[in-house]
mmCIF file of C-alpha atoms in Angstrom:
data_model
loop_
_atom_site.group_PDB
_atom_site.id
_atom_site.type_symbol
_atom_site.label_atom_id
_atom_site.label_comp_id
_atom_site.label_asym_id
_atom_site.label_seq_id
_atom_site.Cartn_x
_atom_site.Cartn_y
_atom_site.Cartn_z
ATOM 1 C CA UNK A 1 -2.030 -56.364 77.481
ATOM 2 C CA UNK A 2 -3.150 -59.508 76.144
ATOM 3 C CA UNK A 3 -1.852 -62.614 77.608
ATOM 4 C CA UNK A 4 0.852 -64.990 75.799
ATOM 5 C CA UNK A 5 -0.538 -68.008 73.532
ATOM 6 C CA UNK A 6 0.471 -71.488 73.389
ATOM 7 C CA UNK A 7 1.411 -73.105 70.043
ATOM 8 C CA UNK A 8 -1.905 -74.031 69.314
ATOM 9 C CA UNK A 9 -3.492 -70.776 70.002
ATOM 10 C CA UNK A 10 -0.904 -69.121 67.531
ATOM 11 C CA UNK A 11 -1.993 -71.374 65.033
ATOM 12 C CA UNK A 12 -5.766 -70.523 65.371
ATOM 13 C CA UNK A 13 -5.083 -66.756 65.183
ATOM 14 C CA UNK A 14 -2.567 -67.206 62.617
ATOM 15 C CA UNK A 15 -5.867 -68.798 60.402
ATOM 16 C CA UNK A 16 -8.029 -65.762 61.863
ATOM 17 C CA UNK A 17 -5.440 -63.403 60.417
ATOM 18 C CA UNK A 18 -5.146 -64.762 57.122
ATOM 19 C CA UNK A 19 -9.245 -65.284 56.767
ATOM 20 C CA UNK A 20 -10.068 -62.369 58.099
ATOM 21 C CA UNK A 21 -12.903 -63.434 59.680
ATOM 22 C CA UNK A 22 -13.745 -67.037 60.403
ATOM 23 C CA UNK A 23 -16.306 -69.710 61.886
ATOM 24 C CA UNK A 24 -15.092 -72.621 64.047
ATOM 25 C CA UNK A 25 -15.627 -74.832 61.584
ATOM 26 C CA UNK A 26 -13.996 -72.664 58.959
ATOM 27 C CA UNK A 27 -10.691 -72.948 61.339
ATOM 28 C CA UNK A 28 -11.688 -76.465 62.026
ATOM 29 C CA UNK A 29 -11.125 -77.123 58.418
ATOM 30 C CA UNK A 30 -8.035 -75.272 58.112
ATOM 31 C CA UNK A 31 -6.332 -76.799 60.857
ATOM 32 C CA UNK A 32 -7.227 -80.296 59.264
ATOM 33 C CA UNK A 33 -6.755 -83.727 61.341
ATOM 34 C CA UNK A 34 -6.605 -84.130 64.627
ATOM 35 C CA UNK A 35 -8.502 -81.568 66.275
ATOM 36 C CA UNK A 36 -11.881 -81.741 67.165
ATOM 37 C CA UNK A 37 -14.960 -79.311 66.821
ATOM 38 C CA UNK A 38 -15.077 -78.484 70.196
ATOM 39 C CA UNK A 39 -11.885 -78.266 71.043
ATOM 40 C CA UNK A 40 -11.399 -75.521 68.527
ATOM 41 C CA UNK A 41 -14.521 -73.948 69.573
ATOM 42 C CA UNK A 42 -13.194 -73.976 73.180
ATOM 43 C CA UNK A 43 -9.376 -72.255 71.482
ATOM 44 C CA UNK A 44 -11.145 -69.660 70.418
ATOM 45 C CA UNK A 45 -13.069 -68.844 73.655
ATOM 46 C CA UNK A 46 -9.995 -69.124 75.026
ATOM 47 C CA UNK A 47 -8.517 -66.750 72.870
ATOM 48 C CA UNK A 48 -11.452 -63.822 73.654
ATOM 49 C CA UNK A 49 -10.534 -64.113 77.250
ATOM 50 C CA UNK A 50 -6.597 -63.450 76.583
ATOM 51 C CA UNK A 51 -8.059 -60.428 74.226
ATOM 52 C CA UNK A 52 -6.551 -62.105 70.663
ATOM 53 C CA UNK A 53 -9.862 -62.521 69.295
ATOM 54 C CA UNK A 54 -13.707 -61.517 69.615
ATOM 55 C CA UNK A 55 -16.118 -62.611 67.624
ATOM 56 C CA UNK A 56 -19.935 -60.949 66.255
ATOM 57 C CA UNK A 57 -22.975 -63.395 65.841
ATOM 58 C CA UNK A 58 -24.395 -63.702 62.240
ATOM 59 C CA UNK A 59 -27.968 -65.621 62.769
ATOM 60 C CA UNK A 60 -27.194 -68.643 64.670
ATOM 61 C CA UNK A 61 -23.261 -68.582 63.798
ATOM 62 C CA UNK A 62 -20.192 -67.282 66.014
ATOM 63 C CA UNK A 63 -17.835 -65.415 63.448
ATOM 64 C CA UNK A 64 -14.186 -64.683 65.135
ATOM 65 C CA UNK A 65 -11.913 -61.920 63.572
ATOM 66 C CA UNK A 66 -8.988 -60.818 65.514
ATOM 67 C CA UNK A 67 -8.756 -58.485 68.755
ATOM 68 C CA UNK A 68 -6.135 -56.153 67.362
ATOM 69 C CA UNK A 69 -4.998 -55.086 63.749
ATOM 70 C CA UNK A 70 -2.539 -57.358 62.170
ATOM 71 C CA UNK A 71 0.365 -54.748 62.619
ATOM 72 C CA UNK A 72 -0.009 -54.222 66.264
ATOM 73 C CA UNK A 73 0.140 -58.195 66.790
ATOM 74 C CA UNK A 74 3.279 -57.958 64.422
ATOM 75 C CA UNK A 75 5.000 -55.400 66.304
ATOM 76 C CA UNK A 76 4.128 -57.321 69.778
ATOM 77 C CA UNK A 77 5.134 -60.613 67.855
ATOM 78 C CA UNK A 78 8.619 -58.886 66.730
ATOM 79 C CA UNK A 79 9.268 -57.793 70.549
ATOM 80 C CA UNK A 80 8.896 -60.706 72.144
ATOM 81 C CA UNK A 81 10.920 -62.307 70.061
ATOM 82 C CA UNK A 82 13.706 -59.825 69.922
ATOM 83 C CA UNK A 83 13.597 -59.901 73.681
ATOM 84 C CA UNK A 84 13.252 -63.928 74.260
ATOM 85 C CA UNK A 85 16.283 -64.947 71.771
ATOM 86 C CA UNK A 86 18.071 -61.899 71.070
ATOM 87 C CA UNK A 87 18.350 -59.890 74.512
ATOM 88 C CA UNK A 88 15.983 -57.364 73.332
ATOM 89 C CA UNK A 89 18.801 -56.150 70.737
ATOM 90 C CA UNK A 90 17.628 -55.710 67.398
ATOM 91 C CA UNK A 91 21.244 -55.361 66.171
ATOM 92 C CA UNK A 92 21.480 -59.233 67.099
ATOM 93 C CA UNK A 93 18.309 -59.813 65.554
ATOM 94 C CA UNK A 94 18.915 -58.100 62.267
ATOM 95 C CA UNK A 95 22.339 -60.183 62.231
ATOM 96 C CA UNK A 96 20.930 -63.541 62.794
ATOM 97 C CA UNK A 97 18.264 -62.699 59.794
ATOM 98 C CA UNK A 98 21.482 -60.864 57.444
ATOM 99 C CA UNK A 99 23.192 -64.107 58.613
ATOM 100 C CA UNK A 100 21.280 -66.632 57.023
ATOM 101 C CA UNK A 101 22.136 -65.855 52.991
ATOM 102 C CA UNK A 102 19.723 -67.849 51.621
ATOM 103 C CA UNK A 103 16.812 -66.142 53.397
ATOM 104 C CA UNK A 104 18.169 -62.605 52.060
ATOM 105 C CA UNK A 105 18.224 -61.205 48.596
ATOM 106 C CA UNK A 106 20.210 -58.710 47.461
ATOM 107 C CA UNK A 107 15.973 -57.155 46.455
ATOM 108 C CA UNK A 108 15.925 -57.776 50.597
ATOM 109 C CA UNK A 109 19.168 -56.281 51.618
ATOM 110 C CA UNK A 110 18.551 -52.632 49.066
ATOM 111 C CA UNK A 111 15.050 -52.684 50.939
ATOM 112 C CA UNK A 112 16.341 -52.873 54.272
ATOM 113 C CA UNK A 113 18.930 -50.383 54.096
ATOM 114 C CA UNK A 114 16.297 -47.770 52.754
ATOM 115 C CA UNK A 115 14.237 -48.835 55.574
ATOM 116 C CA UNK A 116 17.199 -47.938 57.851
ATOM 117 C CA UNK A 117 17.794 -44.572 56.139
ATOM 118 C CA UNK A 118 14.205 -43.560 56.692
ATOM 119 C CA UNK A 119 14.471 -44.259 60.386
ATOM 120 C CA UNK A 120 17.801 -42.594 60.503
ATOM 121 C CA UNK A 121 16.340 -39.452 58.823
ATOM 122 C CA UNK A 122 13.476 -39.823 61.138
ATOM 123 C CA UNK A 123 15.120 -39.421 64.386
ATOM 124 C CA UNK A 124 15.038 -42.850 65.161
#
């Protein structure tokens, strides 16, 4: 299992999601101020060794994508969360999400329930 990532880390991979693919620099750019080449160059390598990231060589350029497919990071993403500040209950963390009105629609809430019927239907 890949290893936990500091804030800065998340940031980096949170650009390699959204490019797809990127070059230091490209991140470099998107990160803007305060970071140097280098130091993102050394992020990333740091972020092959936990097994977020991996990059192919195109000519003389280091290209990173991500390690794993955006919805297995999302699902590992979701359970460490649920576990770290809702005791691994996703009734508490569905409640502290319902909880907050103006982050829920009433679009949201008709989506959700379906969602729930699905995985009721499924066995879940």
């Amino acid at each position: 299992m890949a290893e936990a990532l500091a804030k800065r880390e998340r940031e980096i991979l949170d650009i390699l999601y959204r490019r797809g693919r990127a070059t230091a620099n490209e991140v470099l750019e998107d990160l803007g101020s305060g970071r140097t080449y280098s130091t993102v160059r050394s992020q990333l390598r740091l972020l092959e060794q936990k097994g977020h990231a991996r990059h192919e060589v195109e000519g003389t350029r280091f290209v990173y994508l991500p390690a794993v497919p955006r919805h297995t990071a999302r699902k590992s993403a979701l359970r460490h969360l649920m576990d770290t500040f809702f005791e691994g209950s996703p009734e508490r963390l569905v409640a502290a999400l319902l909880g907050d009105t103006r982050a829920v629609s009433d679009d949201d809430l008709d989506r959700i329930a379906a969602v729930v019927s699905r995985a009721k239907k499924e066995g879940r």
